[in-house]
Short mmCIF file of C-alpha atoms and ligand atoms in Angstrom, two decimals:
data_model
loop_
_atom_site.label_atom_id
_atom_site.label_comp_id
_atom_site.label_asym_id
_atom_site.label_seq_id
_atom_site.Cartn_x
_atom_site.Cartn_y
_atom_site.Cartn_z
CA UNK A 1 -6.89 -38.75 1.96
CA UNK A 2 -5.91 -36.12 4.30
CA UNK A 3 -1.53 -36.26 4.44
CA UNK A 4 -0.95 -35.09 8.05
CA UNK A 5 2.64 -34.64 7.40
CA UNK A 6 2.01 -31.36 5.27
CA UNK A 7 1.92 -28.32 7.62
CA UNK A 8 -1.10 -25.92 7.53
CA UNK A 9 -0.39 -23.14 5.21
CA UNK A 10 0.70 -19.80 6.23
CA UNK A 11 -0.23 -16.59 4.34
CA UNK A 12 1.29 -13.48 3.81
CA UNK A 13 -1.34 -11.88 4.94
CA UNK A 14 -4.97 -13.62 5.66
CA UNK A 15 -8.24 -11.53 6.03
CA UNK A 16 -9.09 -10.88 9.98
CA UNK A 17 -12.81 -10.81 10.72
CA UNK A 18 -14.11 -9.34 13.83
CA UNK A 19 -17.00 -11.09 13.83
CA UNK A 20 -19.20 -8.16 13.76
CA UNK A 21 -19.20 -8.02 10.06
CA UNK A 22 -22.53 -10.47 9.89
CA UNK A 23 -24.53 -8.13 11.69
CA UNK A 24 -24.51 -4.94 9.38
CA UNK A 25 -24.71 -6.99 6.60
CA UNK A 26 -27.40 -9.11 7.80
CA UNK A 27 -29.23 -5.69 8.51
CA UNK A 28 -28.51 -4.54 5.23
CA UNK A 29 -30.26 -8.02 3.40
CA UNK A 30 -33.34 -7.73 6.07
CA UNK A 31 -33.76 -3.80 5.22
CA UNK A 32 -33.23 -4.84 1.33
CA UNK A 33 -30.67 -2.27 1.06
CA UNK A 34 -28.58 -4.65 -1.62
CA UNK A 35 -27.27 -1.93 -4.00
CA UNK A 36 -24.28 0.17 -4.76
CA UNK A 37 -25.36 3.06 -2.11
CA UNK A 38 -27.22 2.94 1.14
CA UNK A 39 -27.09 3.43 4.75
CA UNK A 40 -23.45 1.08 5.24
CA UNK A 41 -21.81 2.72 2.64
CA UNK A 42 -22.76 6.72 4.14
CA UNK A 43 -21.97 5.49 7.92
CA UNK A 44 -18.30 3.85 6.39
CA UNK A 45 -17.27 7.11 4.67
CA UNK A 46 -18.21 9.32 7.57
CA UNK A 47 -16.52 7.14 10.02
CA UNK A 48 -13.69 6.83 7.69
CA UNK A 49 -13.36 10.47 7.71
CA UNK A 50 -13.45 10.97 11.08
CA UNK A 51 -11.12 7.98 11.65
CA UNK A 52 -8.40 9.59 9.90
CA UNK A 53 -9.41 13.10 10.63
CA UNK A 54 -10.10 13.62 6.85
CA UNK A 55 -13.35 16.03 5.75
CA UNK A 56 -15.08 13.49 3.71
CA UNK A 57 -14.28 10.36 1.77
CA UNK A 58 -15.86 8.65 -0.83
CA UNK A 59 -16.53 4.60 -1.04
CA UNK A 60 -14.83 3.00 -4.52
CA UNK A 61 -14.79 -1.11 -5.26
CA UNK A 62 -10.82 -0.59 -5.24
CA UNK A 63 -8.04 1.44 -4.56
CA UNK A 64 -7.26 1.45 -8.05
CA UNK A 65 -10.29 3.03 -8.74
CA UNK A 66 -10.05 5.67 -6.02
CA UNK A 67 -6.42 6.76 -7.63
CA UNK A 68 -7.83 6.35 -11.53
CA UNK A 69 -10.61 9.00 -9.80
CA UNK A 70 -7.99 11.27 -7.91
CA UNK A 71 -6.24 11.68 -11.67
CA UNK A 72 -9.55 12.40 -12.97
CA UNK A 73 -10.29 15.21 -10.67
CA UNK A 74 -7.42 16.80 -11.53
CA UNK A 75 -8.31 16.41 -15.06
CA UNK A 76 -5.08 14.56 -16.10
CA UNK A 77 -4.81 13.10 -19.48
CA UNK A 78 -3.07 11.96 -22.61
CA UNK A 79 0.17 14.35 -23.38
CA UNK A 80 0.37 15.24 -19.04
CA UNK A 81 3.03 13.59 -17.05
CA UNK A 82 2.80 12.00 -13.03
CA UNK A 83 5.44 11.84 -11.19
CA UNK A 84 5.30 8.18 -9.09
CA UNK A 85 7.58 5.83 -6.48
CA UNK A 86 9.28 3.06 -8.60
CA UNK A 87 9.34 0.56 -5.50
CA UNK A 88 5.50 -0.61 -5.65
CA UNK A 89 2.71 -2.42 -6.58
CA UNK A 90 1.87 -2.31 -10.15
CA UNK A 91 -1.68 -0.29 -9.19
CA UNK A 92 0.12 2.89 -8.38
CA UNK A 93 1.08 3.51 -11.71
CA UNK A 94 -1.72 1.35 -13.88
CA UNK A 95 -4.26 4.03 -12.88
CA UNK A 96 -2.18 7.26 -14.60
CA UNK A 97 -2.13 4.97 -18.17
CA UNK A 98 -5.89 4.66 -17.91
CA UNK A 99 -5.93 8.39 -18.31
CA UNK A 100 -3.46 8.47 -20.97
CA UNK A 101 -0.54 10.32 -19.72
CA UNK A 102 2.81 9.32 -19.39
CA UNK A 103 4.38 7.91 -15.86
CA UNK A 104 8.01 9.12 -14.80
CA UNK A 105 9.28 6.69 -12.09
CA UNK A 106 11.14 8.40 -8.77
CA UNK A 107 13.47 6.25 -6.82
CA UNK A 108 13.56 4.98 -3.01
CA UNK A 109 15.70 6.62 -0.27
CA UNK A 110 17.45 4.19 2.62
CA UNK A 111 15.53 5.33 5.51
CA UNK A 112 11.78 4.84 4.62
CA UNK A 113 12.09 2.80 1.30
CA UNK A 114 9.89 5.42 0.12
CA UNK A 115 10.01 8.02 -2.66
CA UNK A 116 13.32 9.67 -2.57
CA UNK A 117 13.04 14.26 -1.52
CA UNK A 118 16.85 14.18 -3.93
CA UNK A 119 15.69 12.03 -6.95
CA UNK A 120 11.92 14.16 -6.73
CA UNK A 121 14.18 17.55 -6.75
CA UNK A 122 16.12 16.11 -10.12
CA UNK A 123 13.03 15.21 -11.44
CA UNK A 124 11.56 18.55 -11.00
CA UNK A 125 14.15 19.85 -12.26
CA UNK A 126 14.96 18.07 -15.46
CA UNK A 127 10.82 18.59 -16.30
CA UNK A 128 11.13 22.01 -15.44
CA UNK A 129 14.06 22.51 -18.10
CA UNK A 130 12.12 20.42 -20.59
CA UNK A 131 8.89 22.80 -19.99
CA UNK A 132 6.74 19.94 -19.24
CA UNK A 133 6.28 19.81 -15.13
CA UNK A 134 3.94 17.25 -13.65
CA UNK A 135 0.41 17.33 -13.29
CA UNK A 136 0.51 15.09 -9.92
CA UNK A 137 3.01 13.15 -7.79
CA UNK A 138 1.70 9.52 -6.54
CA UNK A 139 3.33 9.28 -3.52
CA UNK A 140 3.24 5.84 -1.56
CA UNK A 141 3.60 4.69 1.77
CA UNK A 142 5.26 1.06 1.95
CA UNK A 143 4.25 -1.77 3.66
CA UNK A 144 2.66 0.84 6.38
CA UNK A 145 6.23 3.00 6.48
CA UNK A 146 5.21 6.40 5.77
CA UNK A 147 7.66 8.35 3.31
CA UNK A 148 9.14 11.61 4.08
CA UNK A 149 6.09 13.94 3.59
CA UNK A 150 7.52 17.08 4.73
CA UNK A 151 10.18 17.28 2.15
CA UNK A 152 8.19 15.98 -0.52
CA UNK A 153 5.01 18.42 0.37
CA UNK A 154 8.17 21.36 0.45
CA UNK A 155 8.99 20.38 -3.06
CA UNK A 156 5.51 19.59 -4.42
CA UNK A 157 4.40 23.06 -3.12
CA UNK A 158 6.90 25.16 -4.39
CA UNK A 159 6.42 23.80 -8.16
CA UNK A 160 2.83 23.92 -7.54
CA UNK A 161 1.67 20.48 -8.37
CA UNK A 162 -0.84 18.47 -6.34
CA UNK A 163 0.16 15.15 -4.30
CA UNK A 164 -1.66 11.79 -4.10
CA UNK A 165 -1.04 10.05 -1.32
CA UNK A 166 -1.76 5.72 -1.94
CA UNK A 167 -1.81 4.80 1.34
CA UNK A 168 -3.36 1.69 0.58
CA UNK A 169 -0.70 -0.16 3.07
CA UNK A 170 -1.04 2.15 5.54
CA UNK A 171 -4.32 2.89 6.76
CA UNK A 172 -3.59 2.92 10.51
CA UNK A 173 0.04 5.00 10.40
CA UNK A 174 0.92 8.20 11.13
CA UNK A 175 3.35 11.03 10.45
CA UNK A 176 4.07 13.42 12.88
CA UNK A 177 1.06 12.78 14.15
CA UNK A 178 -0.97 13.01 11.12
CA UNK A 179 -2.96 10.00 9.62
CA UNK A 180 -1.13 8.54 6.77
CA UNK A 181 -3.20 9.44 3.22
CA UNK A 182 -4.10 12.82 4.75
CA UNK A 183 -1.54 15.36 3.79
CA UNK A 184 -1.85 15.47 -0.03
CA UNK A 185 -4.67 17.02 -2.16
CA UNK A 186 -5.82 13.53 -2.14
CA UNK A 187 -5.58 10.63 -0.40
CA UNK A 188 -7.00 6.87 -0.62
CA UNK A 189 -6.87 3.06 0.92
CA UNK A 190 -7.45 -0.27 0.04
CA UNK A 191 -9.66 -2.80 1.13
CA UNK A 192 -8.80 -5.67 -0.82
CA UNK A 193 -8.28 -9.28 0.69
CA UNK A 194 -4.74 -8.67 1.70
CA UNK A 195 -4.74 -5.22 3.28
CA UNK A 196 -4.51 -4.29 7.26
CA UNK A 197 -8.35 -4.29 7.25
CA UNK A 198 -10.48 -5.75 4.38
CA UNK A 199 -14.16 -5.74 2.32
CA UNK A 200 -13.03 -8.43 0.29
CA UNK A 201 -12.48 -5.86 -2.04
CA UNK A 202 -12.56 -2.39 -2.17
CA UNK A 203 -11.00 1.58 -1.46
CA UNK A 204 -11.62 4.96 0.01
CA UNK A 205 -10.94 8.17 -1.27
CA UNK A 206 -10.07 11.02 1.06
CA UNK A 207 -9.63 14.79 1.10
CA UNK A 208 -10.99 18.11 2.71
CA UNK A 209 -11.47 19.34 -0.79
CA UNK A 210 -15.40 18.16 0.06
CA UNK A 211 -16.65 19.83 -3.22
CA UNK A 212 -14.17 17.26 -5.32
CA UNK A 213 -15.17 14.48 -3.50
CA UNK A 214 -19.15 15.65 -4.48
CA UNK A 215 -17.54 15.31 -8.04
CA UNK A 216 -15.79 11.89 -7.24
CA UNK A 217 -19.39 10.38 -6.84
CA UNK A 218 -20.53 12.01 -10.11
CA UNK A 219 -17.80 10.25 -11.81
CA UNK A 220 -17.92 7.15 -10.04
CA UNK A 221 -21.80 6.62 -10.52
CA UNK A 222 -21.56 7.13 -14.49
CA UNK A 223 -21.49 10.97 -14.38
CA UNK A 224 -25.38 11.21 -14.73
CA UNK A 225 -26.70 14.45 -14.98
CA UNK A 226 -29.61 15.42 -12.87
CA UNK A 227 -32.11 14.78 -15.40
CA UNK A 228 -35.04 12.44 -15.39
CA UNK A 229 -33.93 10.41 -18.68
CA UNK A 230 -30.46 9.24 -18.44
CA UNK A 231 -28.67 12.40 -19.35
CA UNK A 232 -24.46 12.24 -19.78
CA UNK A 233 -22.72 15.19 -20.75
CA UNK A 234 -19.30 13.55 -19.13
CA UNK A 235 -17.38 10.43 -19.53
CA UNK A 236 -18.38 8.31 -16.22
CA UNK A 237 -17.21 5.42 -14.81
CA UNK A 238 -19.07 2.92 -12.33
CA UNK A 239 -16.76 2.52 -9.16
CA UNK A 240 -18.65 2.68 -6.09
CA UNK A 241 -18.94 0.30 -3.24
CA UNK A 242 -21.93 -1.72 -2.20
CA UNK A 243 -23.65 -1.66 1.09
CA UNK A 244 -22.89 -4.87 1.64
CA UNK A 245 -19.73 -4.40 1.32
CA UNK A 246 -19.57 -1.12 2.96
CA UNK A 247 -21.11 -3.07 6.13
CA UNK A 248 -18.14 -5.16 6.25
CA UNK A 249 -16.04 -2.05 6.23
CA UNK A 250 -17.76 -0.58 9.30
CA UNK A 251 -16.84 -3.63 11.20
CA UNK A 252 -13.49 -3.99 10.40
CA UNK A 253 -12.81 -0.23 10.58
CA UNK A 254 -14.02 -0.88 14.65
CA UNK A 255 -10.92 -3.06 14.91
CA UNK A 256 -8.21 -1.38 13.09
CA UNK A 257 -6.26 -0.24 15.88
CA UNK A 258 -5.94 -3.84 17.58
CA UNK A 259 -5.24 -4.79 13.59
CA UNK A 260 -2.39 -2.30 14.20
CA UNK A 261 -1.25 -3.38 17.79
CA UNK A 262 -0.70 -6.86 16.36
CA UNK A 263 0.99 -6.27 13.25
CA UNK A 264 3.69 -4.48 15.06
CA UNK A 265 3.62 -7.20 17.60
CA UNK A 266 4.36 -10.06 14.50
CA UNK A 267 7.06 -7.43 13.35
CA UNK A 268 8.61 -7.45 17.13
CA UNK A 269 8.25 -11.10 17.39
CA UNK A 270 9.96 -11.98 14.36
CA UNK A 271 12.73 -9.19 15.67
CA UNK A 272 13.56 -11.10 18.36
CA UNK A 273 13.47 -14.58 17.89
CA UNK A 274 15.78 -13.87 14.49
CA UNK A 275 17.80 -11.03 17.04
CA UNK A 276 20.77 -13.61 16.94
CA UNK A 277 21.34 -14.08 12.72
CA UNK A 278 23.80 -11.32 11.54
CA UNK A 279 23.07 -9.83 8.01
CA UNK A 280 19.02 -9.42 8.81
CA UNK A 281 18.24 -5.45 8.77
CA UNK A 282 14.82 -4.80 9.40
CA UNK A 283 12.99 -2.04 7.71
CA UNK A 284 13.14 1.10 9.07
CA UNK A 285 11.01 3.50 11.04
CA UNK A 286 11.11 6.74 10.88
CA UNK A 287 11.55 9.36 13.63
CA UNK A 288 7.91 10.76 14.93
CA UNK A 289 6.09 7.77 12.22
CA UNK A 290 4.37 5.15 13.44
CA UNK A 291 4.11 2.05 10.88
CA UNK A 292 1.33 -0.03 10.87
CA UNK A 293 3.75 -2.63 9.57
CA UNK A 294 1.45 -4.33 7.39
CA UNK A 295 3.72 -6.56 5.95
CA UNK A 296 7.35 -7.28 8.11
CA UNK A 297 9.84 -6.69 5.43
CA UNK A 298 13.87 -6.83 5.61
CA UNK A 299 16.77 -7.31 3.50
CA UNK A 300 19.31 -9.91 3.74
CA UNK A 301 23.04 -10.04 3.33
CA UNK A 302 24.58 -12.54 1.54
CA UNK A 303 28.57 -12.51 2.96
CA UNK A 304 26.74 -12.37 6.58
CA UNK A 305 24.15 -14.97 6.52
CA UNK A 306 25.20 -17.28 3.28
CA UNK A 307 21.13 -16.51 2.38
CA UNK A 308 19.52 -14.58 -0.08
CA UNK A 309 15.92 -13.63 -0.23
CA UNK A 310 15.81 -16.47 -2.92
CA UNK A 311 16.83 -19.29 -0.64
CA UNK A 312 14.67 -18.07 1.72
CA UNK A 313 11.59 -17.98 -0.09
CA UNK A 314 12.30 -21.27 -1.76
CA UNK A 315 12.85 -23.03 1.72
CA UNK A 316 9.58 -20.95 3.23
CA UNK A 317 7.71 -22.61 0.46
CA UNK A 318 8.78 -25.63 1.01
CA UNK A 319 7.57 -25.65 4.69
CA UNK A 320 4.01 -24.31 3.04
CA UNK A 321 5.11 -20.79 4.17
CA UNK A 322 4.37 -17.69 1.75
CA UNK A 323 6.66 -15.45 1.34
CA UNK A 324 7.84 -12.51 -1.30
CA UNK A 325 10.52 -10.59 -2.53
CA UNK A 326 10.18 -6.69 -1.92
CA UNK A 327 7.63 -5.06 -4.57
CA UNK A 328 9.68 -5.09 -7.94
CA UNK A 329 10.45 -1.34 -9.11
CA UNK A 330 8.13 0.10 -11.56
CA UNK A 331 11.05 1.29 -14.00
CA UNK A 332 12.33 -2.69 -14.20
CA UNK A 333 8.92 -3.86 -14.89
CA UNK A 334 8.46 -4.83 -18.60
CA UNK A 335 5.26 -2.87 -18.98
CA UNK A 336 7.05 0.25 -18.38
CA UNK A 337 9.60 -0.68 -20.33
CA UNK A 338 10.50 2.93 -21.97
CA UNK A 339 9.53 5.09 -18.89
CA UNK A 340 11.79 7.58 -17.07
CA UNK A 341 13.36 7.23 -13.88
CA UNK A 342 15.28 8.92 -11.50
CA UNK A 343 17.63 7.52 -9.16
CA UNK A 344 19.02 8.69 -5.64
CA UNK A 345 22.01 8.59 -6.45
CA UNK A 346 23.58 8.95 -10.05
CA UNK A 347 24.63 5.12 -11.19
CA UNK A 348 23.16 4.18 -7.60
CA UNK A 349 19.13 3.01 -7.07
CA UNK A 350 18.15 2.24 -3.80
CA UNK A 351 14.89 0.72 -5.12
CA UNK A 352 16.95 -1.73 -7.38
CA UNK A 353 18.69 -2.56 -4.45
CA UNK A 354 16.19 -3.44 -2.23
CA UNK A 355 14.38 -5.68 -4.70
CA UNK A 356 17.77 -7.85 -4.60
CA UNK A 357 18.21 -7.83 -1.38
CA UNK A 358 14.83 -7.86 0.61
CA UNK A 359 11.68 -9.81 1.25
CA UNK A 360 8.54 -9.95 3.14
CA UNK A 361 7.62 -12.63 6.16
CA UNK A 362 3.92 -13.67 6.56
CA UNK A 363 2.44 -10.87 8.93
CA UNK A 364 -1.19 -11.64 9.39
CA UNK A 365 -2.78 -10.00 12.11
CA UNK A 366 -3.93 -13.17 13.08
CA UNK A 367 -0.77 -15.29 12.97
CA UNK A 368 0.11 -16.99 16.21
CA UNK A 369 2.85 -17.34 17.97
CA UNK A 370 3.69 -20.74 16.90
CA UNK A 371 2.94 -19.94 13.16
CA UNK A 372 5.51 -17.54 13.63
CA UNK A 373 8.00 -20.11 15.14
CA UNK A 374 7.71 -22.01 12.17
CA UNK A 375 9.06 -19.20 10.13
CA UNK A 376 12.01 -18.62 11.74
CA UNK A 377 12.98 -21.79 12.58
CA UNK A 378 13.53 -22.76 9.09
CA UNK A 379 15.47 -19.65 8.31
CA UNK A 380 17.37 -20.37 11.34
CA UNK A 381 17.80 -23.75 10.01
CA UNK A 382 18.89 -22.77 6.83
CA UNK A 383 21.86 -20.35 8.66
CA UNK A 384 23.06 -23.39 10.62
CA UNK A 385 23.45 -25.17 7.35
CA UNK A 386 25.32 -22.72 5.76
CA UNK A 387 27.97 -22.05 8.59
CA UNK A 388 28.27 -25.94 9.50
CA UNK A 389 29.76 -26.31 6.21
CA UNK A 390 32.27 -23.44 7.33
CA UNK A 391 32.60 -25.05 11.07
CA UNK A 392 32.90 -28.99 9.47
C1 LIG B 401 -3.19 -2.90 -2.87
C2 LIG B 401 -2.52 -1.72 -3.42
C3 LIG B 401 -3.13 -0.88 -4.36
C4 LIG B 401 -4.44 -1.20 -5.04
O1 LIG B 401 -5.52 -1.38 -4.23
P1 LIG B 401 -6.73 -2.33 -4.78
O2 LIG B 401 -7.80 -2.09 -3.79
O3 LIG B 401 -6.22 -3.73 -4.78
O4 LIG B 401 -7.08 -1.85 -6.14
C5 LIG B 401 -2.47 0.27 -4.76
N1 LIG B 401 -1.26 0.57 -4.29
C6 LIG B 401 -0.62 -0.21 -3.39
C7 LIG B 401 0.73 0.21 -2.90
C8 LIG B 401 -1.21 -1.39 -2.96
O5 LIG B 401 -0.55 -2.20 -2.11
#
């Protein structure tokens, strides 16, 4: 039996169809065009590219497969070093073990939550002392926040060594006025379930080197040789995206900047009908970005609210609400147990910090406006508990 006293549940962040999705794949089935290439999966990566104002792009079934193929193409391996943000998702730094070298995790800075210019600079310059510089630096933009590219390009250029951009929470942002995932040697998204736009699965790698990307399909499709017989001088891996898929990427690629319009309204919504509650700092935006705030994160202090992310979460659950904690840093993470890190400050990590202190409210581009009163009205529950004990 159905128990109506259980509210709906409320995601993190639900897929968004446009409804347009059924008719490129329905032309792909009727044409027969069920296979990893085909007419979807050209039109995606050229509208893609133009999208983001990128030369070319290349379709991959994830963007963990796009990065493991930006490493490939510049031909890192076991004994090299990358250089990567500590406050992520797991993929950002899964990808540089596949290829055998060793990650070296780089702390947050306050503003942007992202990769830190002063913790990059002591990197560089403890590797530089060693003899053993980086072979890439896996920069990522939070949540949709893009990190301080100008600073980290300044740093990344002057020792030389390429940057990857994983923008695969920020398709849709911009720095200074360039798309996010566009200023490094490489760049690449993610489709998967959860992202700003979705193909159930699935990423896009992006540069204006246009003669790597040539040699990101060759790697992605096996690394076949053009020969008849099945000819393989390389090693080759089989990432590409079908044109099914790709079909549902053209659609939802139509609606990414209404994707973007409404994520930042959930983010302003939540803003003000939480404006009230001391001890809730929102996460920041930087001067001349523009965040596609995928997901709405902030941090919460204790001594001013009586909360911590924690009780949150635990009472969100309750009330069939998802919810997370902030990404936990790479360094703290058991798997990397062993790997370097540098911090912002000596004896002070901002990425530590905001793993204690912050967490993420469901931001759904389709959330409504009553989902979203449900939120905060049990967080604003849970501060009236705490200070009625105080008042009492
Ligand atoms: C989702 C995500 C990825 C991986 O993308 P997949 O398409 O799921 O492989 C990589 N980095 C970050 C920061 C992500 O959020």
């Amino acid at each position: 039996m159905l128990d109506h006293t259980v509210p709906s549940r409320i995601y993190l962040s639900a897929p968004h169809m446009s409804g347009n999705e059924q008719v490129y794949i329905e032309e792909a089935f009727r044409t027969n065009w069920v296979a990893p290439l085909g007419p979807n999966l050209d039109a995606f990566e050229q509208e893609c590219a133009a999208h983001v104002g990128a030369r070319g792009a290349v379709a991959l079934s994830s963007g963990t497969a796009a990065l493991h193929i930006a490493l490939s193409l510049l031909e890192i391996g076991s004994g090299d070093r990358v250089f990567c943000s500590a406050l992520t998702f797991v993929a950002s730094a899964n990808p540089i073990v596949y290829t055998g070298a060793e990650p070296v995790f780089i702390d947050s800075e306050p503003q942007t939550w992202n990769m830190s210019p002063d913790a990059l600079q002591d990197a560089f310059s403890a590797a530089e002392a060693e003899g053993r510089l980086p072979k890439a630096v896996v920069v990522v933009h939070l949540y949709g926040q893009s990190a301080r590219m100008d600073e980290i390009m300044e740093i990344c250029n002057r020792y030389e060594v390429p940057v990857i951009e994983d923008a695969a929470e920020s398709l849709g942002s911009s720095y200074k006025g360039r798309a996010s995932g566009t200023m490094g040697a490489f760049g690449f998204y993610s489709f998967n379930g959860n992202k700003i736009i979705t193909t159930s699965g699935g990423g896009m790698l992006v540069s204006d080197n246009l003669r790597a990307l040539e040699k990101a399909r060759f790697l992605a499709q096996q690394s076949r040789d053009p020969a008849l017989h099945y000819q393989h001088s390389q090693l080759g891996y089989n990432y590409r995206m079908s044109n099914i898929l790709a079909g549902i990427g053209r659609a939802q690629l139509q609606v990414l900047e209404e994707r973007v319009i409404a994520r930042r309204q959930v983010y302003e919504r939540y803003r003000l009908l939480l404006e009230d509650i001391q001890g809730l700092h929102w996460m920041p935006e930087l001067k001349q970005t523009a965040t596609n705030r995928w997901l709405t994160a902030l941090t919460v202090d204790p001594s001013k609210t009586g909360l911590t992310p924690t009780s949150i979460i635990a009472a969100l659950t309750e009330a069939n609400v998802e919810s997370r904690p902030v990404w936990k840093p790479l360094h703290l993470q058991p798997l990397f147990r062993g790997c370097r890190f540098h911090a912002h400050r000596p004896n002070y990590s901002v990425s530590e910090e905001l793993f204690r202190t912050g967490l993420c409210l469901p931001s759904g581009s389709n959330l409504t406006l009553d989902d979203q009163i449900r939120v905060t009205d049990r967080i604003r529950s849970l501060v009236t508990q705490e200070f009625s004990i105080e008042l009492a």
